[in-house]
mmCIF file of C-alpha atoms in Angstrom:
data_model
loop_
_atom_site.group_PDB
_atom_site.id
_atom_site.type_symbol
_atom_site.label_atom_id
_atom_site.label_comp_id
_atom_site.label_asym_id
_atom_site.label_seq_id
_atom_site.Cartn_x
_atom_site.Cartn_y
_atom_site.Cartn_z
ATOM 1 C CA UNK A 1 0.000 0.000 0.000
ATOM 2 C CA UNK A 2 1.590 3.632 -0.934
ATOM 3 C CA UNK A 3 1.230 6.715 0.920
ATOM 4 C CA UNK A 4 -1.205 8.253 -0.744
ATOM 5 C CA UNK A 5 -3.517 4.905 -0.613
ATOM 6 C CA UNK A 6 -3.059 5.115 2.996
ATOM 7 C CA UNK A 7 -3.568 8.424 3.663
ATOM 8 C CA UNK A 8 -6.880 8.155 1.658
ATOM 9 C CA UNK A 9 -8.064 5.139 3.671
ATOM 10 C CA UNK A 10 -6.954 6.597 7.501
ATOM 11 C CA UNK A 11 -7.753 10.177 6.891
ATOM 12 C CA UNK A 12 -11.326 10.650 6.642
ATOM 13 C CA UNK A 13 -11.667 9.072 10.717
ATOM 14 C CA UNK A 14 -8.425 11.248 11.855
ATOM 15 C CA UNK A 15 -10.761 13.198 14.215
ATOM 16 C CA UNK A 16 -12.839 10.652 15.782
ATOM 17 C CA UNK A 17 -9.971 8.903 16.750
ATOM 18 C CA UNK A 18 -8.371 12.079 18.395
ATOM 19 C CA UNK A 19 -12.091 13.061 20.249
ATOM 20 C CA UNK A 20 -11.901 9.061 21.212
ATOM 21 C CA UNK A 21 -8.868 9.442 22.995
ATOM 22 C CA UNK A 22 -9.920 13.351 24.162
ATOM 23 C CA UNK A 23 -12.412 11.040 25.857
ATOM 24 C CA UNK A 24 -10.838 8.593 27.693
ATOM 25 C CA UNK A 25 -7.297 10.552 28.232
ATOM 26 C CA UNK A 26 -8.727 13.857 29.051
ATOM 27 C CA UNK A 27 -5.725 15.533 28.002
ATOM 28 C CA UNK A 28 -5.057 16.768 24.470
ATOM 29 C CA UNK A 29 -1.709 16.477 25.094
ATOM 30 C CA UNK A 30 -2.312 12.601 25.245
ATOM 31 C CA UNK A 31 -4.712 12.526 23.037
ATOM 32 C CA UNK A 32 -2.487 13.777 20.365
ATOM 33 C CA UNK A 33 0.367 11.153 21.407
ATOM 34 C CA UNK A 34 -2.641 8.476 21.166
ATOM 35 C CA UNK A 35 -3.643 9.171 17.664
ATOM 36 C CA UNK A 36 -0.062 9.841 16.539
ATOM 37 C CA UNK A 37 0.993 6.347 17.935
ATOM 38 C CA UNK A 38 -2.145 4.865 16.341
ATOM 39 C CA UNK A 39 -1.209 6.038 12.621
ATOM 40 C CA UNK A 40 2.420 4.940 13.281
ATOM 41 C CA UNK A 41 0.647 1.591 14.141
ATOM 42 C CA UNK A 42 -1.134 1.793 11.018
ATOM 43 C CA UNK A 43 1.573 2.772 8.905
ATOM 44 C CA UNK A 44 3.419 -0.072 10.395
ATOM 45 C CA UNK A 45 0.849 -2.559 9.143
ATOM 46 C CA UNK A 46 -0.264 -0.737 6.206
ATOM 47 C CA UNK A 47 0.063 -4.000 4.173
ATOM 48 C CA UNK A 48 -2.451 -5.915 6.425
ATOM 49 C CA UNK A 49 -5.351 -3.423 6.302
ATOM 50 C CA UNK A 50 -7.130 -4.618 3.505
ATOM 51 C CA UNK A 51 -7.647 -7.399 5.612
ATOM 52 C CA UNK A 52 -10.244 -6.120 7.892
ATOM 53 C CA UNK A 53 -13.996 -4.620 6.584
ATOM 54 C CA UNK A 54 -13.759 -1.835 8.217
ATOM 55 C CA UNK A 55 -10.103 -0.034 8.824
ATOM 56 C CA UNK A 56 -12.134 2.595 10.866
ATOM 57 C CA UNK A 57 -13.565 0.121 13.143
ATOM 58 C CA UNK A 58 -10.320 -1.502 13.852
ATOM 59 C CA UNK A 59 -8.511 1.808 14.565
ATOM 60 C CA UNK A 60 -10.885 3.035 16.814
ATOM 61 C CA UNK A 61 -10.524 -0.871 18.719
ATOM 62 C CA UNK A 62 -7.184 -0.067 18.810
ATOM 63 C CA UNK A 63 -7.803 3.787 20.353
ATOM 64 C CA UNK A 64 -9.883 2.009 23.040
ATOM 65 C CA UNK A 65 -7.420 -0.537 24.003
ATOM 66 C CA UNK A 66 -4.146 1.841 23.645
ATOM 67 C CA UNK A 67 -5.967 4.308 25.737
ATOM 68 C CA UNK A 68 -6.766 2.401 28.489
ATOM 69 C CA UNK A 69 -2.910 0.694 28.519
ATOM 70 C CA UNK A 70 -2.218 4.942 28.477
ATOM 71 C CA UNK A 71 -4.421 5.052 32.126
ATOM 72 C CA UNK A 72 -3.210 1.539 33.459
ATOM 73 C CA UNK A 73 0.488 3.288 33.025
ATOM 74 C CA UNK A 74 1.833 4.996 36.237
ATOM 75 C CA UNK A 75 2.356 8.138 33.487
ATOM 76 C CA UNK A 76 -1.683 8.650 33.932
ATOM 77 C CA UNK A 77 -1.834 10.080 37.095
ATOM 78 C CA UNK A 78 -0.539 13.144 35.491
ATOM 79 C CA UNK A 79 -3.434 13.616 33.441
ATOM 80 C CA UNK A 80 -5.231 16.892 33.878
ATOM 81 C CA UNK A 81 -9.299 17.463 33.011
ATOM 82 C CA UNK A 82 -9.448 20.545 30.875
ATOM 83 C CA UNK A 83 -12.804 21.591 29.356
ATOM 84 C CA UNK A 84 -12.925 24.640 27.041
ATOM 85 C CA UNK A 85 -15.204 22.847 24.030
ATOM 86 C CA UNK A 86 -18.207 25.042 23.814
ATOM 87 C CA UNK A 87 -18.583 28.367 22.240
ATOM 88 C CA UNK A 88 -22.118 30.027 20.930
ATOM 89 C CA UNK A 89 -22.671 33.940 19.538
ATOM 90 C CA UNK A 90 -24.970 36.164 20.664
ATOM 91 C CA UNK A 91 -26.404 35.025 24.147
ATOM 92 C CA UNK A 92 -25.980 37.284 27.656
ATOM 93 C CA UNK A 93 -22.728 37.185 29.489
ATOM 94 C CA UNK A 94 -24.463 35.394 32.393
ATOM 95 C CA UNK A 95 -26.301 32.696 29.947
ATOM 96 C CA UNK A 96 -23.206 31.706 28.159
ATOM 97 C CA UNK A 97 -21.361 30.843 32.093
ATOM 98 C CA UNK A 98 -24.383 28.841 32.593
ATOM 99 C CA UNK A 99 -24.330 27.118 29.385
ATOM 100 C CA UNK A 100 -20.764 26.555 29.983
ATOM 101 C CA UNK A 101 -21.374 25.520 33.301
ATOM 102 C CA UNK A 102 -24.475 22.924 31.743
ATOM 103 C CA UNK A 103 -21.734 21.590 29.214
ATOM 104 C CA UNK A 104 -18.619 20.912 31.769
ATOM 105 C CA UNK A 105 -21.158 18.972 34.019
ATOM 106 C CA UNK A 106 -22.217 16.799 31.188
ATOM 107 C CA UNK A 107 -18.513 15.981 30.461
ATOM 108 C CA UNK A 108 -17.906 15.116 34.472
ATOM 109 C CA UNK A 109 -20.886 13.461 34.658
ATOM 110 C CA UNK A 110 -19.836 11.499 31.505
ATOM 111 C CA UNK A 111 -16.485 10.956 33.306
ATOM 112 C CA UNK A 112 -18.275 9.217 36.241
ATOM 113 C CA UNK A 113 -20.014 6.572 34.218
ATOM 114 C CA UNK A 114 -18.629 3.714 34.254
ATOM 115 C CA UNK A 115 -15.768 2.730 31.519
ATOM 116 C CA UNK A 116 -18.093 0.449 29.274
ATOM 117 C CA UNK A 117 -21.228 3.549 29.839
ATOM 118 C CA UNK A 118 -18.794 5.866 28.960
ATOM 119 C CA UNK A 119 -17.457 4.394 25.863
ATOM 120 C CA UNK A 120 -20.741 3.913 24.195
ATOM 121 C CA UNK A 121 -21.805 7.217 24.962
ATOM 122 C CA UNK A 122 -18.788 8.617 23.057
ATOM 123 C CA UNK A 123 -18.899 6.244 20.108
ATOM 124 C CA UNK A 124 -23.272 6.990 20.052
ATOM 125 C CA UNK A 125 -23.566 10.168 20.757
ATOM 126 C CA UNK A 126 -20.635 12.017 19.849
ATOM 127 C CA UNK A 127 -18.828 10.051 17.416
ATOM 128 C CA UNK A 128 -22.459 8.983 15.781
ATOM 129 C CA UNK A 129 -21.021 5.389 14.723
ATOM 130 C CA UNK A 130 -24.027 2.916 14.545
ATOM 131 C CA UNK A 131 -25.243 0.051 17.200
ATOM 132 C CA UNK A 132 -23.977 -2.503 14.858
ATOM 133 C CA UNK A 133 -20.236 -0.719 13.997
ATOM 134 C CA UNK A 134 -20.580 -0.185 18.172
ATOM 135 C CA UNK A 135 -20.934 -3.715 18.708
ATOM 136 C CA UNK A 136 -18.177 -4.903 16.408
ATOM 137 C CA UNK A 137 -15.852 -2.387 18.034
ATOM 138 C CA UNK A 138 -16.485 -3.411 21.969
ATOM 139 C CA UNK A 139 -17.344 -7.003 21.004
ATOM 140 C CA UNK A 140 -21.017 -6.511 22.417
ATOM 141 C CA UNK A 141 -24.312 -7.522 21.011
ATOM 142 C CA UNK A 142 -26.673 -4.274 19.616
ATOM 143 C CA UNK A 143 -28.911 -4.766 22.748
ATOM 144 C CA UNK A 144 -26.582 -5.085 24.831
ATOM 145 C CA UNK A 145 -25.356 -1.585 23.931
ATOM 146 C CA UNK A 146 -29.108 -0.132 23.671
ATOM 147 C CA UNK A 147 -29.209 -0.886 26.986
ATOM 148 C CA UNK A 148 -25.927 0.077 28.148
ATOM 149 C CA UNK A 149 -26.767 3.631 26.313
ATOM 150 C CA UNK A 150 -29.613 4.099 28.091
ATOM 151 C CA UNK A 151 -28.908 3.639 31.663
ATOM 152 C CA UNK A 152 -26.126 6.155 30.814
ATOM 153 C CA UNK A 153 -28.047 8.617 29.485
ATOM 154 C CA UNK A 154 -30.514 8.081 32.347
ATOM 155 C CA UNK A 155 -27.795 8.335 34.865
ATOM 156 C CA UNK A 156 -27.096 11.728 32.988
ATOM 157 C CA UNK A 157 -30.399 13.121 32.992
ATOM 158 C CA UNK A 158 -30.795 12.344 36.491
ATOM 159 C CA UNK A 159 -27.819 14.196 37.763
ATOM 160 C CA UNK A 160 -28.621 17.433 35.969
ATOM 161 C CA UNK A 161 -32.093 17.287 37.209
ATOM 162 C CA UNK A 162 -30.859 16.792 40.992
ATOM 163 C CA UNK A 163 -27.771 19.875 40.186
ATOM 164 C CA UNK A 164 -30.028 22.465 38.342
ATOM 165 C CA UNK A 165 -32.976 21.537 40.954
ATOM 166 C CA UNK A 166 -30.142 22.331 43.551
ATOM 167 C CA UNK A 167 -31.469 19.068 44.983
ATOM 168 C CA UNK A 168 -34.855 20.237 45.698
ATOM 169 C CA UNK A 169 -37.536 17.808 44.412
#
């Protein structure tokens, strides 16, 4: 496979791997290192890709399990949480600290779920991958994930009704 094949092939899922990562590292620092050492890893067995149906799948299996060697690694306890995602025009000074506010509890909240919760969330949600390309990527069955997916999102709902009730109700 030549460079420009390859490039063709890995290129168009470049930023889902990196938000993957974003995900589970936290930092962009290691985020960055994640997806760089995942296309080195690809490059490395560039010959071997045609193998698999879906090259995005596979990378993003890879992201998953590279990411969580990353946090098993004594060098994750220096990993910092940094939010700063969300930007929107024209709204009051005061409503864009509470949106702001809205959008970093999300992410903790999301932090707090637990790994396999969290995972599906990101690939659903954010990434938008399907319950089928899900279930080939975490080994799971579709309903398995439909039901993962929705306790999250439950969990979710249920903690910003209990913060922005202040716990009243």
């Amino acid at each position: 496979m030549k460079q420009s094949e390859f490039l063709k092939t890995v290129t168009p899922f470049k930023d889902k791997v990196f938000r993957l990562a974003k995900r589970l590292l936290v930092s962009t620092e290691e985020a960055e290192d994640a997806t760089q050492e995942l296309y080195f890893k690809l490059w490395k067995n560039r010959g071997k890709l045609k193998e698999y149906k879906s090259v995005e799948a596979f990378a993003m299996t890879m992201t998953k399990n590279y990411c969580f060697d990353r946090l098993k690694s004594k060098q994750a306890s220096n990993l910092k949480l940094v939010h700063s995602n969300y930007k929107e025009n024209d709204t009051s000074l005061s409503r864009k600290i509470e949106l702001n506010d809205s959008v970093s509890l999300v992410h903790k909240l999301i932090e707090n779920l637990p790994e396999q919760q969290k995972l599906i969330i990101q690939l659903r949600d954010i990434e938008q991958y399907e319950f089928e390309e899900i279930g080939k990527m975490l080994n799971l069955k579709p309903t398995a994930i439909r039901v993962s997916l929705s306790r999250a999102r439950k969990t979710i709902k249920e903690q910003l009704i209990k913060q922005h009730n202040y716990g009243i109700g």
